[in-house]
């Protein structure tokens, strides 16, 4: 791509990487764009940058998986340079997102109105999605629209009497433009490039899907002329960069906090968390006050007793919090599993880390199917010594083994998992050092990619607050050990 010349404003303290500026300029120059950058390269930031670069964009609809709604809202609030109103659709409710807008640090111009909705509820919100013409339609993880017969696809792209969502511009995002076969691109091409590659189905499938008419109709399950297909996509509507292409611009580690939405069970668990916090916080505050009073009076015996009482109080609170955090970890397993499946659509191998054995077992059972033999392997404190290295070797060397699930303590030291460059924490540990040790199972000698680290937490939970604090502590440790090299560390929220 040529050198970017477009003015792309960013909030104070944030900046776009060079290849992200190229992606923003590409999207700004096209009414329909497919951003196929590999996962972890910052497609979300490029999408928001496209809004920042085009002051004529005011009304934006973002469609994404349910697990990413909150994180889209967070990133929009973080990166948008204009006054903004963000609404998140959750089931039957449209909930305003509380932004941290500061008029002093933002460009003074017209408001950006953003609605965020997940694919699963689109058919219930036609009055919203089809109520007017959007300035920009963003479809995240747009591979979800590959099946033209699916209700979600019809709700977005139209079909059989259904209108497509009206939009002046469209920006579709996916790390996997082609999941299995080139024919899966057709639905997107018909919408994004109707006068080009999406103009003639027969021509498309014969040229790129090795299509032929057999005894039972057209067979379009094959692939042909793939180099030409890539070249035409890039010359037309698609921008795509792999991590290896932009590795010099990426830090060795990128940490993300992903706040998952809550179902009914998770909400009940969250209420227990808050009740536990309300129960112990006043008592701990009183114990802390006693320590401070003893410092003022200078009575050493009173000070020692106050410190002892505070330590005991903290231990009791810690044990109580650990119980409710365990319940929270179990409650979010369905959302964690859904996120892992999404990631596996674009990553060959993924490492999952958790703390409790029942959490690990619950995740493992979702992937351990007869037809998926060898798909997942585990390593916990219960794994027999003779099986540990065999499980590691299977993940490292067997292409069928795509998922490694380990406990933070048992799998956090002394092993190598460099077959993956993506690690997901389904649970957190109180100690930053343990988390860093786990990260370094993937980020170590032999790793050729930048490592993406994701912390999955429930929105508004103790873990959500803890995750942000944990990453800040890891940043301090990293800078203390390695120097404050900006490429040594990076934090995102999506």
CSV table of C-alpha atoms in Angstrom, one decimal:
chain,number,residue,atom,x,y,z
A,1,UNK,CA,0.0,0.0,0.0
A,2,UNK,CA,1.2,3.6,-0.6
A,3,UNK,CA,2.1,5.9,2.2
A,4,UNK,CA,-1.0,7.1,4.1
A,5,UNK,CA,-1.9,10.8,3.6
A,6,UNK,CA,-5.4,10.8,5.3
A,7,UNK,CA,-5.7,12.8,8.5
A,8,UNK,CA,-6.8,10.3,11.2
A,9,UNK,CA,-7.3,11.9,14.6
A,10,UNK,CA,-6.7,9.8,17.7
A,11,UNK,CA,-7.3,10.6,21.4
A,12,UNK,CA,-4.4,12.0,23.4
A,13,UNK,CA,-2.0,9.3,24.4
A,14,UNK,CA,-3.1,6.8,21.7
A,15,UNK,CA,-1.8,6.3,18.2
A,16,UNK,CA,-2.4,4.0,15.3
A,17,UNK,CA,0.3,1.7,14.1
A,18,UNK,CA,1.4,2.3,10.5
A,19,UNK,CA,-0.5,-0.7,9.0
A,20,UNK,CA,-3.6,0.3,10.9
A,21,UNK,CA,-3.5,3.7,9.3
A,22,UNK,CA,-3.2,2.0,5.9
A,23,UNK,CA,-6.3,-0.1,6.8
A,24,UNK,CA,-8.3,3.0,7.9
A,25,UNK,CA,-7.3,4.8,4.7
A,26,UNK,CA,-8.4,1.8,2.6
A,27,UNK,CA,-11.8,1.6,4.3
A,28,UNK,CA,-12.2,5.4,4.0
A,29,UNK,CA,-11.7,5.2,0.3
A,30,UNK,CA,-14.3,2.4,-0.3
A,31,UNK,CA,-18.0,2.3,0.4
A,32,UNK,CA,-17.7,-1.5,1.0
A,33,UNK,CA,-14.7,-3.0,2.7
A,34,UNK,CA,-13.6,-6.4,3.9
A,35,UNK,CA,-10.9,-6.2,6.6
A,36,UNK,CA,-9.4,-9.6,6.8
A,37,UNK,CA,-6.4,-8.9,9.0
A,38,UNK,CA,-5.3,-11.8,11.1
A,39,UNK,CA,-6.7,-12.0,14.6
A,40,UNK,CA,-4.9,-9.8,17.1
A,41,UNK,CA,-3.7,-7.1,14.6
A,42,UNK,CA,-6.3,-4.5,15.7
A,43,UNK,CA,-9.3,-4.6,13.3
A,44,UNK,CA,-11.5,-3.0,15.9
A,45,UNK,CA,-9.1,0.0,16.3
A,46,UNK,CA,-9.1,0.3,12.5
A,47,UNK,CA,-12.9,0.3,12.4
A,48,UNK,CA,-13.1,3.0,15.0
A,49,UNK,CA,-10.3,4.9,13.3
A,50,UNK,CA,-12.5,4.9,10.1
A,51,UNK,CA,-15.2,6.8,12.1
A,52,UNK,CA,-12.7,9.3,13.4
A,53,UNK,CA,-11.3,9.9,9.9
A,54,UNK,CA,-14.7,10.6,8.4
A,55,UNK,CA,-16.7,13.4,10.1
A,56,UNK,CA,-19.7,12.6,7.9
A,57,UNK,CA,-20.2,9.4,9.9
A,58,UNK,CA,-22.7,10.0,12.7
A,59,UNK,CA,-25.0,7.0,13.0
A,60,UNK,CA,-23.2,3.6,13.3
A,61,UNK,CA,-24.6,0.1,13.8
A,62,UNK,CA,-22.1,-2.5,15.0
A,63,UNK,CA,-23.1,-6.2,14.8
A,64,UNK,CA,-20.9,-8.7,16.7
A,65,UNK,CA,-20.9,-11.9,18.7
A,66,UNK,CA,-22.6,-11.4,22.1
A,67,UNK,CA,-19.4,-11.9,24.0
A,68,UNK,CA,-17.8,-8.8,22.3
A,69,UNK,CA,-20.6,-6.2,22.8
A,70,UNK,CA,-19.2,-4.8,26.1
A,71,UNK,CA,-15.7,-4.7,24.7
A,72,UNK,CA,-16.8,-2.9,21.6
A,73,UNK,CA,-18.4,-0.3,23.8
A,74,UNK,CA,-15.2,0.0,25.9
A,75,UNK,CA,-13.0,0.5,22.8
A,76,UNK,CA,-15.3,3.0,21.2
A,77,UNK,CA,-15.3,5.1,24.4
A,78,UNK,CA,-11.5,4.8,24.5
A,79,UNK,CA,-10.8,5.7,20.8
A,80,UNK,CA,-13.6,7.9,19.5
A,81,UNK,CA,-12.5,11.5,19.2
A,82,UNK,CA,-16.0,13.1,19.0
A,83,UNK,CA,-18.7,13.3,21.6
A,84,UNK,CA,-20.5,9.9,21.4
A,85,UNK,CA,-23.6,8.1,22.6
A,86,UNK,CA,-23.3,4.3,22.8
A,87,UNK,CA,-26.2,1.9,23.2
A,88,UNK,CA,-25.7,-1.8,23.8
A,89,UNK,CA,-28.6,-4.1,22.9
A,90,UNK,CA,-28.9,-7.0,25.4
A,91,UNK,CA,-31.8,-9.3,24.7
A,92,UNK,CA,-35.0,-7.2,24.7
A,93,UNK,CA,-33.3,-4.2,26.2
A,94,UNK,CA,-31.3,-1.3,24.7
A,95,UNK,CA,-29.0,-0.1,27.5
A,96,UNK,CA,-27.0,3.2,27.3
A,97,UNK,CA,-23.3,2.6,27.9
A,98,UNK,CA,-21.9,5.0,30.5
A,99,UNK,CA,-19.0,6.7,28.7
A,100,UNK,CA,-16.1,8.6,30.1
A,101,UNK,CA,-16.4,11.4,27.6
A,102,UNK,CA,-14.4,14.5,28.5
A,103,UNK,CA,-15.2,17.4,26.2
A,104,UNK,CA,-11.8,19.0,26.9
A,105,UNK,CA,-9.8,16.1,25.5
A,106,UNK,CA,-12.1,15.4,22.4
A,107,UNK,CA,-12.5,17.2,19.1
A,108,UNK,CA,-15.4,19.6,19.2
A,109,UNK,CA,-17.7,18.4,16.5
A,110,UNK,CA,-21.0,16.6,16.0
A,111,UNK,CA,-22.1,13.5,18.0
A,112,UNK,CA,-21.5,9.9,17.0
A,113,UNK,CA,-24.5,7.7,17.8
A,114,UNK,CA,-23.5,4.0,18.0
A,115,UNK,CA,-25.8,1.0,18.5
A,116,UNK,CA,-24.1,-2.4,19.3
A,117,UNK,CA,-26.2,-5.6,18.7
A,118,UNK,CA,-25.3,-9.3,18.5
A,119,UNK,CA,-26.3,-11.5,15.6
A,120,UNK,CA,-28.6,-13.7,17.6
A,121,UNK,CA,-31.2,-11.0,18.3
A,122,UNK,CA,-31.2,-9.2,15.0
A,123,UNK,CA,-34.6,-10.5,13.9
A,124,UNK,CA,-36.2,-9.0,17.1
A,125,UNK,CA,-34.8,-5.6,16.4
A,126,UNK,CA,-35.9,-4.8,12.9
A,127,UNK,CA,-37.3,-1.4,13.9
A,128,UNK,CA,-33.8,-0.4,15.0
A,129,UNK,CA,-31.8,-2.0,12.3
A,130,UNK,CA,-34.1,-1.0,9.4
A,131,UNK,CA,-35.6,2.2,10.9
A,132,UNK,CA,-33.3,4.5,8.9
A,133,UNK,CA,-30.1,4.6,6.8
A,134,UNK,CA,-26.9,4.1,8.8
A,135,UNK,CA,-23.9,6.1,7.9
A,136,UNK,CA,-21.7,3.0,8.7
A,137,UNK,CA,-22.6,-0.6,9.2
A,138,UNK,CA,-19.8,-2.7,10.9
A,139,UNK,CA,-20.2,-6.5,10.9
A,140,UNK,CA,-17.6,-8.0,13.2
A,141,UNK,CA,-16.7,-11.7,12.8
A,142,UNK,CA,-18.6,-11.5,9.5
A,143,UNK,CA,-17.9,-15.2,8.7
A,144,UNK,CA,-21.1,-15.7,10.7
A,145,UNK,CA,-22.9,-14.5,7.5
A,146,UNK,CA,-21.5,-17.2,5.2
A,147,UNK,CA,-24.8,-19.2,5.0
A,148,UNK,CA,-27.2,-17.3,2.8
A,149,UNK,CA,-30.1,-19.4,4.2
A,150,UNK,CA,-29.5,-18.5,7.8
A,151,UNK,CA,-31.9,-16.0,9.5
A,152,UNK,CA,-29.0,-13.8,10.7
A,153,UNK,CA,-27.6,-13.5,7.2
A,154,UNK,CA,-31.0,-12.5,5.8
A,155,UNK,CA,-31.5,-10.0,8.6
A,156,UNK,CA,-28.2,-8.3,7.6
A,157,UNK,CA,-27.8,-8.9,3.9
A,158,UNK,CA,-31.4,-9.4,2.9
A,159,UNK,CA,-32.9,-12.3,0.8
A,160,UNK,CA,-36.2,-13.9,-0.1
A,161,UNK,CA,-38.4,-10.9,0.6
A,162,UNK,CA,-36.3,-9.5,3.4
A,163,UNK,CA,-34.6,-6.1,3.1
A,164,UNK,CA,-30.9,-5.7,3.8
A,165,UNK,CA,-29.9,-3.3,6.6
A,166,UNK,CA,-29.8,0.1,4.8
A,167,UNK,CA,-26.3,1.7,5.1
A,168,UNK,CA,-24.3,4.2,3.2
A,169,UNK,CA,-21.0,2.4,4.0
A,170,UNK,CA,-20.2,-1.1,5.2
A,171,UNK,CA,-17.1,-2.4,6.9
A,172,UNK,CA,-17.0,-6.1,7.5
A,173,UNK,CA,-14.3,-7.6,9.8
A,174,UNK,CA,-13.0,-11.2,10.0
A,175,UNK,CA,-9.7,-12.9,10.6
A,176,UNK,CA,-10.8,-15.8,8.5
A,177,UNK,CA,-12.3,-14.6,5.2
A,178,UNK,CA,-12.4,-18.2,3.9
A,179,UNK,CA,-13.2,-20.7,6.6
A,180,UNK,CA,-13.2,-24.0,4.7
A,181,UNK,CA,-14.1,-23.4,1.0
A,182,UNK,CA,-14.0,-20.4,-1.3
A,183,UNK,CA,-17.8,-20.7,-1.9
A,184,UNK,CA,-18.2,-19.4,1.7
A,185,UNK,CA,-17.1,-16.0,0.4
A,186,UNK,CA,-19.9,-15.7,-2.1
A,187,UNK,CA,-22.6,-14.3,0.2
A,188,UNK,CA,-20.2,-11.6,1.4
A,189,UNK,CA,-19.0,-10.9,-2.2
A,190,UNK,CA,-22.6,-10.5,-3.4
A,191,UNK,CA,-23.1,-7.7,-0.8
A,192,UNK,CA,-19.6,-6.1,-0.7
A,193,UNK,CA,-18.7,-6.3,-4.4
A,194,UNK,CA,-22.0,-6.6,-6.4
A,195,UNK,CA,-20.5,-5.2,-9.6
A,196,UNK,CA,-17.3,-7.2,-9.4
A,197,UNK,CA,-16.7,-10.7,-7.9
A,198,UNK,CA,-20.3,-10.8,-6.5
A,199,UNK,CA,-22.0,-10.2,-9.8
A,200,UNK,CA,-22.2,-13.7,-11.3
A,201,UNK,CA,-22.6,-16.9,-9.1
A,202,UNK,CA,-21.9,-19.3,-11.9
A,203,UNK,CA,-18.7,-17.5,-13.0
A,204,UNK,CA,-17.5,-17.3,-9.4
A,205,UNK,CA,-18.0,-21.0,-8.5
A,206,UNK,CA,-16.6,-22.3,-11.8
A,207,UNK,CA,-13.5,-20.1,-11.5
A,208,UNK,CA,-12.7,-20.3,-7.8
A,209,UNK,CA,-14.7,-23.3,-6.4
A,210,UNK,CA,-13.8,-25.8,-9.2
A,211,UNK,CA,-17.6,-25.9,-9.7
A,212,UNK,CA,-19.1,-28.5,-12.0
A,213,UNK,CA,-22.6,-29.8,-12.7
A,214,UNK,CA,-22.9,-33.4,-11.5
A,215,UNK,CA,-25.6,-35.9,-11.3
A,216,UNK,CA,-27.2,-34.2,-8.3
A,217,UNK,CA,-26.7,-30.6,-9.3
A,218,UNK,CA,-23.8,-28.2,-8.9
A,219,UNK,CA,-20.8,-29.3,-6.8
A,220,UNK,CA,-19.1,-26.1,-5.5
A,221,UNK,CA,-17.2,-27.7,-2.6
A,222,UNK,CA,-13.8,-27.5,-4.3
A,223,UNK,CA,-11.2,-24.8,-4.7
A,224,UNK,CA,-9.3,-23.4,-7.8
A,225,UNK,CA,-7.3,-20.4,-8.9
A,226,UNK,CA,-6.8,-19.3,-5.3
A,227,UNK,CA,-3.8,-17.0,-6.0
A,228,UNK,CA,-6.0,-15.1,-8.5
A,229,UNK,CA,-8.8,-15.0,-6.0
A,230,UNK,CA,-6.5,-13.5,-3.3
A,231,UNK,CA,-5.2,-10.9,-5.8
A,232,UNK,CA,-8.6,-9.9,-7.0
A,233,UNK,CA,-9.9,-9.5,-3.4
A,234,UNK,CA,-6.9,-7.3,-2.5
A,235,UNK,CA,-7.2,-5.2,-5.6
A,236,UNK,CA,-10.9,-4.7,-5.0
A,237,UNK,CA,-12.5,-4.7,-1.5
A,238,UNK,CA,-10.2,-6.5,0.9
A,239,UNK,CA,-7.3,-5.5,3.1
A,240,UNK,CA,-5.5,-8.4,4.8
A,241,UNK,CA,-2.2,-8.5,6.7
A,242,UNK,CA,-0.9,-11.5,8.7
A,243,UNK,CA,0.8,-11.2,12.0
A,244,UNK,CA,4.1,-12.2,10.3
A,245,UNK,CA,3.7,-9.3,7.9
A,246,UNK,CA,3.5,-6.7,10.6
A,247,UNK,CA,5.5,-8.4,13.3
A,248,UNK,CA,8.0,-5.6,13.6
A,249,UNK,CA,5.1,-3.2,14.6
A,250,UNK,CA,3.6,-5.6,17.1
A,251,UNK,CA,4.9,-6.0,20.7
A,252,UNK,CA,6.0,-9.5,21.7
A,253,UNK,CA,3.0,-9.7,24.1
A,254,UNK,CA,-0.4,-8.1,23.7
A,255,UNK,CA,-2.8,-8.4,26.6
A,256,UNK,CA,-6.6,-8.0,26.3
A,257,UNK,CA,-9.4,-7.9,28.8
A,258,UNK,CA,-12.6,-9.2,27.4
A,259,UNK,CA,-15.7,-8.6,29.5
A,260,UNK,CA,-18.3,-11.3,28.8
A,261,UNK,CA,-22.1,-10.6,29.1
A,262,UNK,CA,-24.0,-12.3,31.9
A,263,UNK,CA,-26.8,-14.8,31.7
A,264,UNK,CA,-29.4,-15.3,34.5
A,265,UNK,CA,-27.2,-17.7,36.5
A,266,UNK,CA,-24.1,-15.5,36.2
A,267,UNK,CA,-26.2,-12.5,37.4
A,268,UNK,CA,-27.2,-14.5,40.5
A,269,UNK,CA,-23.5,-15.4,41.2
A,270,UNK,CA,-22.6,-11.7,40.7
A,271,UNK,CA,-25.1,-10.7,43.4
A,272,UNK,CA,-23.4,-13.2,45.8
A,273,UNK,CA,-20.1,-11.5,44.9
A,274,UNK,CA,-21.4,-8.1,45.7
A,275,UNK,CA,-23.0,-9.3,48.9
A,276,UNK,CA,-19.7,-10.8,50.0
A,277,UNK,CA,-17.9,-7.6,49.2
A,278,UNK,CA,-20.4,-5.5,51.2
A,279,UNK,CA,-20.1,-7.8,54.1
A,280,UNK,CA,-16.4,-7.7,54.5
A,281,UNK,CA,-15.3,-4.3,53.2
A,282,UNK,CA,-16.7,-2.2,56.2
A,283,UNK,CA,-14.9,-4.6,58.6
A,284,UNK,CA,-11.7,-4.4,56.7
A,285,UNK,CA,-11.9,-0.6,56.6
A,286,UNK,CA,-12.4,-0.5,60.4
A,287,UNK,CA,-9.3,-2.8,60.9
A,288,UNK,CA,-7.2,-0.5,58.6
A,289,UNK,CA,-8.4,2.5,60.6
A,290,UNK,CA,-7.2,0.8,63.8
A,291,UNK,CA,-3.7,0.3,62.3
A,292,UNK,CA,-3.5,4.0,61.4
A,293,UNK,CA,-4.7,5.1,64.8
A,294,UNK,CA,-2.0,2.9,66.4
A,295,UNK,CA,0.6,4.6,64.2
A,296,UNK,CA,-0.5,8.0,65.4
A,297,UNK,CA,-0.4,7.0,69.1
A,298,UNK,CA,2.9,5.4,68.7
A,299,UNK,CA,1.9,2.4,70.9
A,300,UNK,CA,3.9,-0.5,69.4
A,301,UNK,CA,1.8,-3.2,71.2
A,302,UNK,CA,-1.4,-1.7,69.9
A,303,UNK,CA,0.0,-1.4,66.4
A,304,UNK,CA,1.2,-5.0,66.4
A,305,UNK,CA,-2.2,-6.2,67.5
A,306,UNK,CA,-4.0,-4.1,65.0
A,307,UNK,CA,-1.8,-5.4,62.2
A,308,UNK,CA,-2.4,-9.0,63.3
A,309,UNK,CA,-6.2,-8.4,63.4
A,310,UNK,CA,-6.1,-6.8,59.9
A,311,UNK,CA,-4.1,-9.8,58.5
A,312,UNK,CA,-6.6,-12.2,60.1
A,313,UNK,CA,-9.5,-10.2,58.7
A,314,UNK,CA,-8.0,-10.2,55.2
A,315,UNK,CA,-7.5,-14.0,55.3
A,316,UNK,CA,-11.1,-14.5,56.2
A,317,UNK,CA,-12.2,-12.1,53.4
A,318,UNK,CA,-9.8,-13.8,51.0
A,319,UNK,CA,-11.3,-17.2,51.7
A,320,UNK,CA,-14.8,-15.9,51.3
A,321,UNK,CA,-14.0,-14.1,48.1
A,322,UNK,CA,-12.3,-17.2,46.7
A,323,UNK,CA,-15.5,-19.2,47.2
A,324,UNK,CA,-17.6,-16.7,45.2
A,325,UNK,CA,-14.9,-16.2,42.6
A,326,UNK,CA,-14.9,-20.0,42.1
A,327,UNK,CA,-18.7,-19.9,41.6
A,328,UNK,CA,-18.2,-17.0,39.1
A,329,UNK,CA,-15.7,-19.0,37.1
A,330,UNK,CA,-18.1,-21.9,36.8
A,331,UNK,CA,-21.0,-19.5,35.9
A,332,UNK,CA,-19.1,-18.1,32.9
A,333,UNK,CA,-18.0,-21.4,31.4
A,334,UNK,CA,-20.7,-21.3,28.6
A,335,UNK,CA,-19.5,-17.8,27.5
A,336,UNK,CA,-15.9,-18.9,27.7
A,337,UNK,CA,-16.6,-22.0,25.6
A,338,UNK,CA,-18.4,-19.8,23.0
A,339,UNK,CA,-15.4,-17.4,22.8
A,340,UNK,CA,-13.0,-20.3,22.4
A,341,UNK,CA,-15.0,-21.7,19.5
A,342,UNK,CA,-14.9,-18.2,17.9
A,343,UNK,CA,-11.1,-18.1,18.3
A,344,UNK,CA,-10.6,-21.6,16.9
A,345,UNK,CA,-12.2,-20.4,13.6
A,346,UNK,CA,-9.1,-18.3,13.0
A,347,UNK,CA,-6.4,-19.9,15.1
A,348,UNK,CA,-5.0,-23.4,14.6
A,349,UNK,CA,-4.0,-23.9,18.2
A,350,UNK,CA,-5.0,-22.2,21.4
A,351,UNK,CA,-3.8,-22.6,25.1
A,352,UNK,CA,-6.4,-22.2,27.9
A,353,UNK,CA,-5.4,-21.6,31.5
A,354,UNK,CA,-7.7,-21.9,34.5
A,355,UNK,CA,-7.3,-22.4,38.3
A,356,UNK,CA,-10.0,-24.9,39.4
A,357,UNK,CA,-10.1,-28.5,38.2
A,358,UNK,CA,-13.9,-28.5,37.8
A,359,UNK,CA,-13.7,-25.4,35.7
A,360,UNK,CA,-11.1,-27.1,33.5
A,361,UNK,CA,-13.2,-30.3,33.3
A,362,UNK,CA,-16.3,-28.3,32.4
A,363,UNK,CA,-14.5,-26.6,29.5
A,364,UNK,CA,-12.8,-29.8,28.3
A,365,UNK,CA,-16.1,-31.7,28.2
A,366,UNK,CA,-17.5,-29.1,25.7
A,367,UNK,CA,-14.7,-30.0,23.2
A,368,UNK,CA,-14.3,-33.8,23.9
A,369,UNK,CA,-16.6,-35.4,21.4
A,370,UNK,CA,-16.1,-38.8,19.8
A,371,UNK,CA,-15.7,-37.2,16.4
A,372,UNK,CA,-13.1,-34.8,17.8
A,373,UNK,CA,-10.8,-37.5,19.2
A,374,UNK,CA,-7.4,-35.9,20.0
A,375,UNK,CA,-8.8,-32.4,19.6
A,376,UNK,CA,-8.1,-31.4,23.2
A,377,UNK,CA,-5.5,-32.3,25.8
A,378,UNK,CA,-5.1,-31.2,29.4
A,379,UNK,CA,-2.5,-30.9,32.1
A,380,UNK,CA,-3.5,-30.4,35.8
A,381,UNK,CA,-2.1,-31.5,39.1
A,382,UNK,CA,-4.0,-34.8,38.7
A,383,UNK,CA,-2.2,-35.6,35.4
A,384,UNK,CA,0.1,-38.6,35.9
A,385,UNK,CA,3.8,-37.8,35.5
A,386,UNK,CA,4.1,-40.3,32.6
A,387,UNK,CA,1.3,-38.6,30.7
A,388,UNK,CA,2.4,-35.0,31.1
A,389,UNK,CA,5.1,-34.8,28.4
A,390,UNK,CA,3.0,-37.0,26.1
A,391,UNK,CA,0.1,-34.5,26.3
A,392,UNK,CA,2.5,-31.6,25.7
A,393,UNK,CA,4.1,-33.3,22.7
A,394,UNK,CA,0.6,-34.1,21.3
A,395,UNK,CA,-0.3,-30.4,21.4
A,396,UNK,CA,3.0,-29.3,20.0
A,397,UNK,CA,3.2,-31.8,17.2
A,398,UNK,CA,-0.2,-33.3,16.3
A,399,UNK,CA,-2.2,-31.0,13.9
A,400,UNK,CA,-5.4,-32.6,15.1
A,401,UNK,CA,-4.8,-31.4,18.7
A,402,UNK,CA,-5.8,-27.8,18.7
A,403,UNK,CA,-6.7,-27.1,22.3
A,404,UNK,CA,-4.4,-27.3,25.4
A,405,UNK,CA,-6.2,-26.7,28.8
A,406,UNK,CA,-3.9,-26.4,31.8
A,407,UNK,CA,-4.1,-25.4,35.4
A,408,UNK,CA,-2.2,-22.2,36.2
A,409,UNK,CA,0.0,-23.8,38.8
A,410,UNK,CA,0.6,-27.3,37.2
A,411,UNK,CA,1.0,-26.0,33.6
A,412,UNK,CA,2.5,-22.6,34.4
A,413,UNK,CA,6.1,-23.5,34.7
A,414,UNK,CA,8.8,-25.7,32.9
A,415,UNK,CA,6.9,-26.6,29.8
A,416,UNK,CA,6.8,-25.3,26.2
A,417,UNK,CA,3.6,-24.7,24.2
A,418,UNK,CA,5.0,-22.6,21.3
A,419,UNK,CA,2.7,-24.3,18.8
A,420,UNK,CA,0.2,-21.7,19.8
A,421,UNK,CA,0.6,-17.9,19.9
A,422,UNK,CA,-2.8,-17.3,21.6
A,423,UNK,CA,-3.4,-17.9,25.3
A,424,UNK,CA,-6.7,-17.5,27.1
A,425,UNK,CA,-7.2,-17.2,30.8
A,426,UNK,CA,-10.6,-18.5,31.8
A,427,UNK,CA,-9.6,-17.7,35.5
A,428,UNK,CA,-7.1,-15.3,37.1
A,429,UNK,CA,-4.6,-15.8,39.8
A,430,UNK,CA,-4.0,-13.2,42.6
A,431,UNK,CA,-0.3,-13.2,41.8
A,432,UNK,CA,0.9,-11.4,38.6
A,433,UNK,CA,4.0,-13.6,38.6
A,434,UNK,CA,2.0,-16.8,38.1
A,435,UNK,CA,0.1,-15.2,35.2
A,436,UNK,CA,3.4,-14.1,33.6
A,437,UNK,CA,4.8,-17.6,34.0
A,438,UNK,CA,1.8,-19.1,32.2
A,439,UNK,CA,2.2,-16.6,29.4
A,440,UNK,CA,5.8,-17.6,29.0
A,441,UNK,CA,4.8,-21.2,28.2
A,442,UNK,CA,3.8,-19.7,24.8
A,443,UNK,CA,6.1,-16.7,24.7
A,444,UNK,CA,9.5,-18.4,24.8
A,445,UNK,CA,12.4,-19.6,22.6
A,446,UNK,CA,10.9,-21.0,19.4
A,447,UNK,CA,7.9,-18.6,19.3
A,448,UNK,CA,8.0,-16.8,15.9
A,449,UNK,CA,4.7,-14.8,16.4
A,450,UNK,CA,3.6,-12.0,18.6
A,451,UNK,CA,1.6,-13.6,21.5
A,452,UNK,CA,-2.0,-12.6,22.1
A,453,UNK,CA,-3.1,-13.0,25.8
A,454,UNK,CA,-6.8,-12.7,26.6
A,455,UNK,CA,-8.4,-12.5,30.1
A,456,UNK,CA,-12.1,-13.5,30.0
A,457,UNK,CA,-14.1,-11.9,32.8
A,458,UNK,CA,-17.8,-11.3,33.5
A,459,UNK,CA,-18.8,-7.7,33.1
A,460,UNK,CA,-18.8,-5.9,36.4
A,461,UNK,CA,-17.4,-8.8,38.4
A,462,UNK,CA,-14.6,-8.7,40.9
A,463,UNK,CA,-12.4,-10.5,38.3
A,464,UNK,CA,-13.1,-7.7,35.8
A,465,UNK,CA,-11.6,-5.1,38.2
A,466,UNK,CA,-8.9,-7.5,39.2
A,467,UNK,CA,-7.9,-8.2,35.6
A,468,UNK,CA,-7.2,-4.5,34.9
A,469,UNK,CA,-5.1,-4.2,38.1
A,470,UNK,CA,-3.3,-7.4,37.4
A,471,UNK,CA,-2.2,-6.2,33.9
A,472,UNK,CA,-1.0,-2.9,35.4
A,473,UNK,CA,1.1,-4.8,37.9
A,474,UNK,CA,2.5,-7.0,35.1
A,475,UNK,CA,3.4,-3.9,33.2
A,476,UNK,CA,5.3,-2.5,36.2
A,477,UNK,CA,7.2,-5.8,36.5
A,478,UNK,CA,8.0,-6.0,32.8
A,479,UNK,CA,9.3,-2.5,32.7
A,480,UNK,CA,11.4,-3.1,35.9
A,481,UNK,CA,13.0,-6.2,34.4
A,482,UNK,CA,13.2,-5.2,30.7
A,483,UNK,CA,13.1,-1.4,30.7
A,484,UNK,CA,10.2,0.7,29.5
A,485,UNK,CA,10.4,-0.3,25.9
A,486,UNK,CA,7.0,0.5,24.4
A,487,UNK,CA,7.3,-2.6,22.2
A,488,UNK,CA,7.8,-4.9,25.2
A,489,UNK,CA,4.2,-4.5,26.3
A,490,UNK,CA,0.8,-3.6,25.0
A,491,UNK,CA,-2.7,-3.6,26.6
A,492,UNK,CA,-5.9,-3.6,24.7
A,493,UNK,CA,-9.5,-4.2,25.7
A,494,UNK,CA,-10.7,-6.0,22.6
